[in-house]
XYZ file of C-alpha atoms in Angstrom:
358
model
C -87.992 119.684 -110.212
C -85.794 120.674 -113.155
C -83.407 118.180 -114.753
C -79.786 118.701 -113.616
C -77.393 120.098 -116.196
C -74.738 117.716 -117.590
C -72.052 119.479 -115.560
C -74.153 119.181 -112.398
C -74.739 115.465 -113.077
C -70.974 114.922 -113.250
C -70.533 116.792 -109.976
C -73.201 114.587 -108.388
C -71.361 111.511 -109.682
C -68.140 112.700 -108.010
C -70.041 113.142 -104.753
C -71.551 109.667 -105.138
C -68.106 108.079 -105.477
C -66.893 109.790 -102.318
C -69.921 108.375 -100.486
C -69.431 104.887 -101.931
C -72.552 104.881 -104.077
C -72.629 103.184 -107.497
C -72.832 105.002 -110.809
C -75.229 104.096 -113.605
C -73.174 105.072 -116.647
C -75.586 105.609 -119.511
C -74.684 104.509 -123.030
C -76.343 104.541 -126.414
C -77.933 101.312 -127.563
C -77.579 99.457 -124.294
C -78.487 99.297 -120.638
C -76.533 101.498 -118.236
C -73.307 100.057 -116.841
C -73.209 99.927 -113.053
C -69.844 100.984 -111.631
C -69.349 100.448 -107.892
C -66.189 102.144 -106.489
C -64.052 99.434 -104.903
C -62.444 101.671 -102.302
C -65.459 103.490 -100.872
C -68.369 101.105 -101.575
C -70.775 100.695 -98.647
C -72.808 97.830 -100.166
C -71.329 95.093 -97.967
C -72.932 92.234 -99.900
C -71.991 93.397 -103.396
C -70.322 90.935 -105.749
C -69.212 91.165 -109.371
C -67.546 89.018 -112.004
C -65.711 91.989 -113.530
C -63.557 94.893 -112.400
C -62.499 98.033 -114.237
C -58.903 99.205 -113.689
C -56.398 101.492 -115.328
C -53.851 99.713 -117.522
C -50.901 100.633 -115.291
C -52.511 99.019 -112.267
C -53.590 96.023 -114.330
C -50.033 95.620 -115.651
C -48.678 95.669 -112.090
C -50.991 92.726 -111.395
C -49.868 91.053 -114.663
C -53.392 91.447 -116.050
C -52.648 93.689 -119.031
C -50.739 93.036 -122.205
C -47.775 95.121 -123.326
C -49.820 97.259 -125.712
C -52.336 98.183 -123.003
C -49.595 98.895 -120.471
C -48.041 101.409 -122.886
C -51.026 103.706 -122.185
C -51.001 103.746 -118.360
C -54.468 105.209 -117.874
C -56.282 103.228 -120.550
C -59.138 101.165 -119.095
C -58.770 97.413 -118.612
C -61.611 95.059 -117.670
C -60.655 92.044 -115.577
C -62.864 88.946 -115.341
C -62.684 86.634 -112.307
C -63.443 82.926 -112.169
C -64.890 83.453 -108.674
C -66.895 86.671 -108.158
C -65.166 89.596 -106.496
C -66.555 90.651 -103.133
C -65.585 93.967 -101.539
C -62.546 92.500 -99.786
C -61.066 90.955 -102.918
C -61.966 93.996 -105.009
C -60.121 96.286 -102.603
C -57.088 94.004 -102.682
C -57.056 94.361 -106.468
C -57.519 98.147 -106.252
C -54.997 99.083 -103.569
C -51.252 98.466 -104.098
C -50.678 98.865 -100.354
C -52.276 95.434 -100.005
C -50.162 93.694 -102.643
C -47.769 92.090 -100.174
C -50.426 91.307 -97.556
C -52.963 89.822 -99.974
C -51.393 87.797 -102.791
C -54.049 87.489 -105.470
C -55.626 84.055 -105.763
C -57.199 84.389 -109.215
C -57.545 83.156 -111.788
C -58.228 86.444 -113.551
C -58.109 87.418 -117.205
C -58.411 90.662 -119.108
C -61.253 90.713 -121.604
C -62.366 92.818 -124.536
C -65.195 95.324 -124.107
C -66.957 97.860 -126.302
C -67.664 100.702 -123.850
C -64.302 102.449 -123.716
C -65.712 106.004 -123.456
C -67.794 105.033 -120.447
C -64.849 103.240 -118.826
C -62.528 106.218 -119.336
C -65.166 108.543 -117.871
C -65.526 106.357 -114.773
C -61.768 106.303 -114.165
C -61.548 110.081 -114.556
C -64.484 110.647 -112.185
C -62.651 108.510 -109.610
C -59.526 110.634 -110.057
C -61.540 113.840 -109.526
C -63.194 112.324 -106.455
C -59.796 111.395 -105.008
C -60.587 107.676 -104.730
C -58.738 104.717 -106.193
C -59.597 104.266 -109.909
C -61.071 100.777 -109.603
C -64.687 99.645 -109.990
C -66.732 96.504 -109.615
C -68.702 96.313 -112.868
C -72.413 95.449 -112.863
C -72.217 94.311 -109.250
C -75.229 92.642 -107.661
C -76.682 94.266 -104.528
C -74.742 97.462 -105.260
C -77.431 99.862 -104.063
C -79.278 102.697 -105.774
C -77.052 104.138 -108.533
C -76.520 107.762 -109.521
C -77.051 108.393 -113.233
C -74.265 109.922 -115.298
C -72.935 109.789 -118.872
C -69.518 110.230 -120.438
C -70.767 113.422 -122.095
C -71.552 114.840 -118.642
C -67.874 114.646 -117.722
C -66.903 116.539 -120.861
C -69.424 119.250 -119.958
C -68.012 119.371 -116.417
C -64.480 119.870 -117.725
C -65.581 122.605 -120.122
C -67.900 124.505 -117.780
C -66.618 128.090 -117.323
C -68.457 128.421 -114.023
C -65.586 129.824 -111.939
C -66.342 133.238 -110.491
C -64.981 135.566 -107.848
C -66.933 134.938 -104.658
C -65.330 137.576 -102.434
C -62.136 139.503 -101.797
C -60.569 141.102 -98.733
C -57.413 142.755 -97.442
C -55.068 140.141 -95.947
C -51.781 141.231 -94.376
C -49.275 138.352 -94.641
C -45.758 137.942 -93.319
C -44.252 138.723 -96.719
C -46.271 141.927 -97.123
C -48.777 143.802 -94.982
C -50.329 145.161 -98.157
C -51.969 142.164 -99.807
C -55.446 141.243 -101.008
C -56.929 137.748 -101.096
C -59.450 136.841 -103.787
C -61.595 133.716 -103.388
C -63.067 131.856 -106.365
C -65.979 129.450 -106.400
C -67.672 127.183 -108.937
C -71.204 125.852 -108.587
C -70.180 122.302 -109.549
C -66.850 122.068 -107.717
C -66.264 122.027 -103.955
C -62.689 123.264 -104.340
C -62.308 126.984 -103.638
C -59.198 128.409 -105.295
C -57.666 131.676 -104.099
C -55.376 134.372 -105.427
C -53.145 136.595 -103.325
C -52.395 139.947 -104.940
C -49.342 141.848 -103.685
C -48.790 145.455 -104.728
C -51.022 147.708 -106.784
C -52.465 146.091 -109.926
C -51.198 147.813 -113.055
C -52.848 146.831 -116.314
C -49.847 148.049 -118.313
C -47.349 145.943 -116.387
C -47.403 142.117 -116.415
C -47.368 140.873 -112.818
C -44.988 138.274 -111.439
C -47.227 135.192 -111.176
C -46.821 131.846 -109.445
C -49.204 128.895 -109.976
C -48.891 127.056 -106.671
C -50.760 123.793 -106.192
C -52.013 123.046 -102.711
C -49.641 120.889 -100.642
C -50.850 120.358 -97.075
C -47.772 118.370 -96.105
C -45.305 120.897 -97.506
C -47.097 124.231 -97.124
C -48.531 123.670 -93.640
C -46.655 120.797 -91.986
C -43.190 121.615 -93.299
C -42.588 118.319 -95.093
C -39.029 117.785 -96.331
C -40.142 115.274 -98.997
C -40.900 118.060 -101.487
C -39.957 121.692 -102.096
C -43.495 123.083 -102.020
C -43.295 124.990 -98.732
C -40.027 126.760 -99.576
C -41.320 127.516 -103.079
C -44.433 129.126 -101.609
C -42.425 131.264 -99.182
C -39.870 132.267 -101.817
C -42.516 133.245 -104.367
C -44.311 135.456 -101.841
C -41.004 137.073 -100.877
C -40.234 137.757 -104.548
C -43.671 139.280 -105.088
C -43.240 141.460 -101.996
C -39.991 142.750 -103.514
C -41.886 143.501 -106.724
C -44.477 145.465 -104.751
C -41.787 147.486 -102.961
C -40.321 148.350 -106.354
C -43.683 149.674 -107.584
C -44.618 146.524 -109.483
C -46.993 143.731 -108.455
C -47.426 139.992 -108.163
C -50.177 137.380 -108.054
C -49.972 134.022 -106.290
C -52.615 131.577 -107.528
C -53.203 128.916 -104.872
C -54.816 126.030 -106.716
C -56.720 123.441 -104.697
C -55.219 120.518 -106.611
C -53.426 118.487 -103.954
C -50.941 115.881 -105.111
C -50.804 117.256 -108.684
C -54.518 116.599 -108.958
C -54.833 113.119 -107.394
C -55.969 114.309 -103.948
C -54.459 114.183 -100.471
C -55.274 110.559 -99.613
C -53.915 109.218 -102.892
C -50.822 111.410 -102.528
C -50.140 109.847 -99.147
C -50.645 106.402 -100.694
C -47.976 107.379 -103.224
C -45.717 108.467 -100.348
C -46.067 104.995 -98.847
C -45.028 103.450 -102.155
C -42.078 105.835 -102.369
C -40.908 104.441 -99.040
C -40.811 101.043 -100.786
C -38.419 102.441 -103.405
C -40.675 103.788 -106.168
C -40.134 107.327 -107.475
C -43.015 109.800 -107.683
C -43.948 108.888 -111.255
C -43.925 105.125 -110.706
C -45.758 105.440 -107.372
C -48.638 107.253 -109.061
C -48.639 104.772 -111.933
C -48.745 101.835 -109.531
C -51.881 103.379 -108.019
C -53.392 103.592 -111.506
C -53.231 107.396 -111.415
C -51.576 109.987 -113.673
C -48.339 111.684 -112.649
C -49.825 115.025 -113.736
C -53.564 115.659 -113.462
C -53.740 119.337 -112.612
C -56.156 121.686 -114.371
C -53.944 124.610 -115.366
C -56.618 126.312 -117.531
C -58.448 127.112 -114.278
C -55.483 129.353 -113.453
C -55.984 131.178 -116.747
C -59.635 131.735 -115.831
C -58.586 133.126 -112.430
C -56.196 135.546 -114.098
C -58.850 136.564 -116.602
C -61.237 137.427 -113.777
C -58.499 139.656 -112.335
C -58.072 141.353 -115.705
C -54.600 139.856 -116.248
C -53.734 139.023 -119.867
C -49.923 138.798 -119.698
C -47.631 137.503 -116.952
C -44.064 136.916 -115.883
C -44.356 133.323 -114.709
C -42.293 131.881 -111.850
C -41.833 128.236 -112.764
C -39.439 125.516 -113.839
C -42.323 123.560 -115.380
C -42.760 124.219 -119.089
C -46.200 122.547 -118.992
C -47.469 125.555 -117.059
C -46.115 127.944 -119.684
C -47.737 125.983 -122.510
C -51.043 125.602 -120.653
C -51.369 129.324 -119.975
C -50.369 130.243 -123.515
C -52.923 127.767 -124.920
C -55.585 129.337 -122.698
C -54.876 132.823 -124.025
C -52.492 134.190 -121.367
C -49.257 135.640 -122.738
C -46.171 134.544 -120.819
C -43.709 137.361 -121.503
C -40.998 135.849 -119.303
C -40.305 132.582 -117.506
C -38.673 133.333 -114.163
C -36.671 130.339 -112.808
C -37.717 129.210 -109.348
C -35.170 126.832 -107.818
C -34.396 126.372 -104.135
C -31.808 124.398 -102.150
C -32.498 120.672 -101.870
C -32.246 118.492 -98.791
C -31.462 114.783 -98.295
C -35.187 113.942 -98.162
C -36.222 115.558 -101.464
C -33.161 114.971 -103.672
C -34.771 112.033 -105.473
C -38.080 113.890 -105.816
C -36.326 116.840 -107.489
C -34.277 114.564 -109.717
C -37.459 112.807 -110.852
C -39.068 116.155 -111.689
C -36.010 116.980 -113.797
C -35.465 113.610 -115.456
C -39.005 112.318 -115.922
C -41.328 115.349 -115.761
C -39.360 117.840 -117.820
C -38.688 120.437 -115.103
C -35.748 122.737 -115.829
C -33.628 121.965 -112.777
C -29.860 121.791 -112.544
């Protein structure tokens, strides 16, 4: 059997975390570090003296100093006087348990010399959609899955996205639309593009990068503006098509700005306690923005699109596409009426995430 590629090894590590299996993070000049995911671990008898957390979560627990807390996603290693078992590890990992399970301690943060490996583990957890918290070198953790920090870098750089299939798809906005499905060998997410109108290589299409939002797009959630944005962008593209132009909606499978559905709902629970969207993500130990916008550039490239008119209020999308080689000839504002449930969400996007909202 051939040796898996670095990108494939990272994909296998993501799968292992979802299943609750430990990782054996290889490092030069030392034995592998065993990282057991606190949230999903199935090794009931596992114990460990140390846990790996992001600095923001560690600061919430008063286990990080001010310098560490200034970099919210920097790794922090916490040492316990009494070994962590799965129950205590999950209480440390999950902010939903903070009020139900006051921490007994004592704990202390300690220095470590494997920062690259720690950062890779936290990022793999984010990709897997699990809480970024690990029991370190746990006993009775089970058979680990080998991975290295360099594998994650290969995974991020792998240009493996390809068009898997395409088909005509009449939608309510336009009966003349085509759906294009994309697939990557090392990623279970299947992104899609919806093309409205007749592609014209001489005319930049109206393009919307829309990140998947089950609650808003499908269930009609009032907590965000995702559903109305999706409907409005399709309506605008249908108008373009009727005028002899065209549009492309890129539907990116990056729920919760890249933290996954379950973690997004955890953030919703924290928002109900009074935290805004940025602080809720930080309290979970997760980034406020973790989407992979270069994947959108690759999708456009596969459609032969080199220049776009981009519907967005988010300048990060403009910069990301430009950096990936897509020319943004125009930024088209995309603002919709607010409601009492999403006013704070929209204000946070404006005030803390740099969105150009009134």
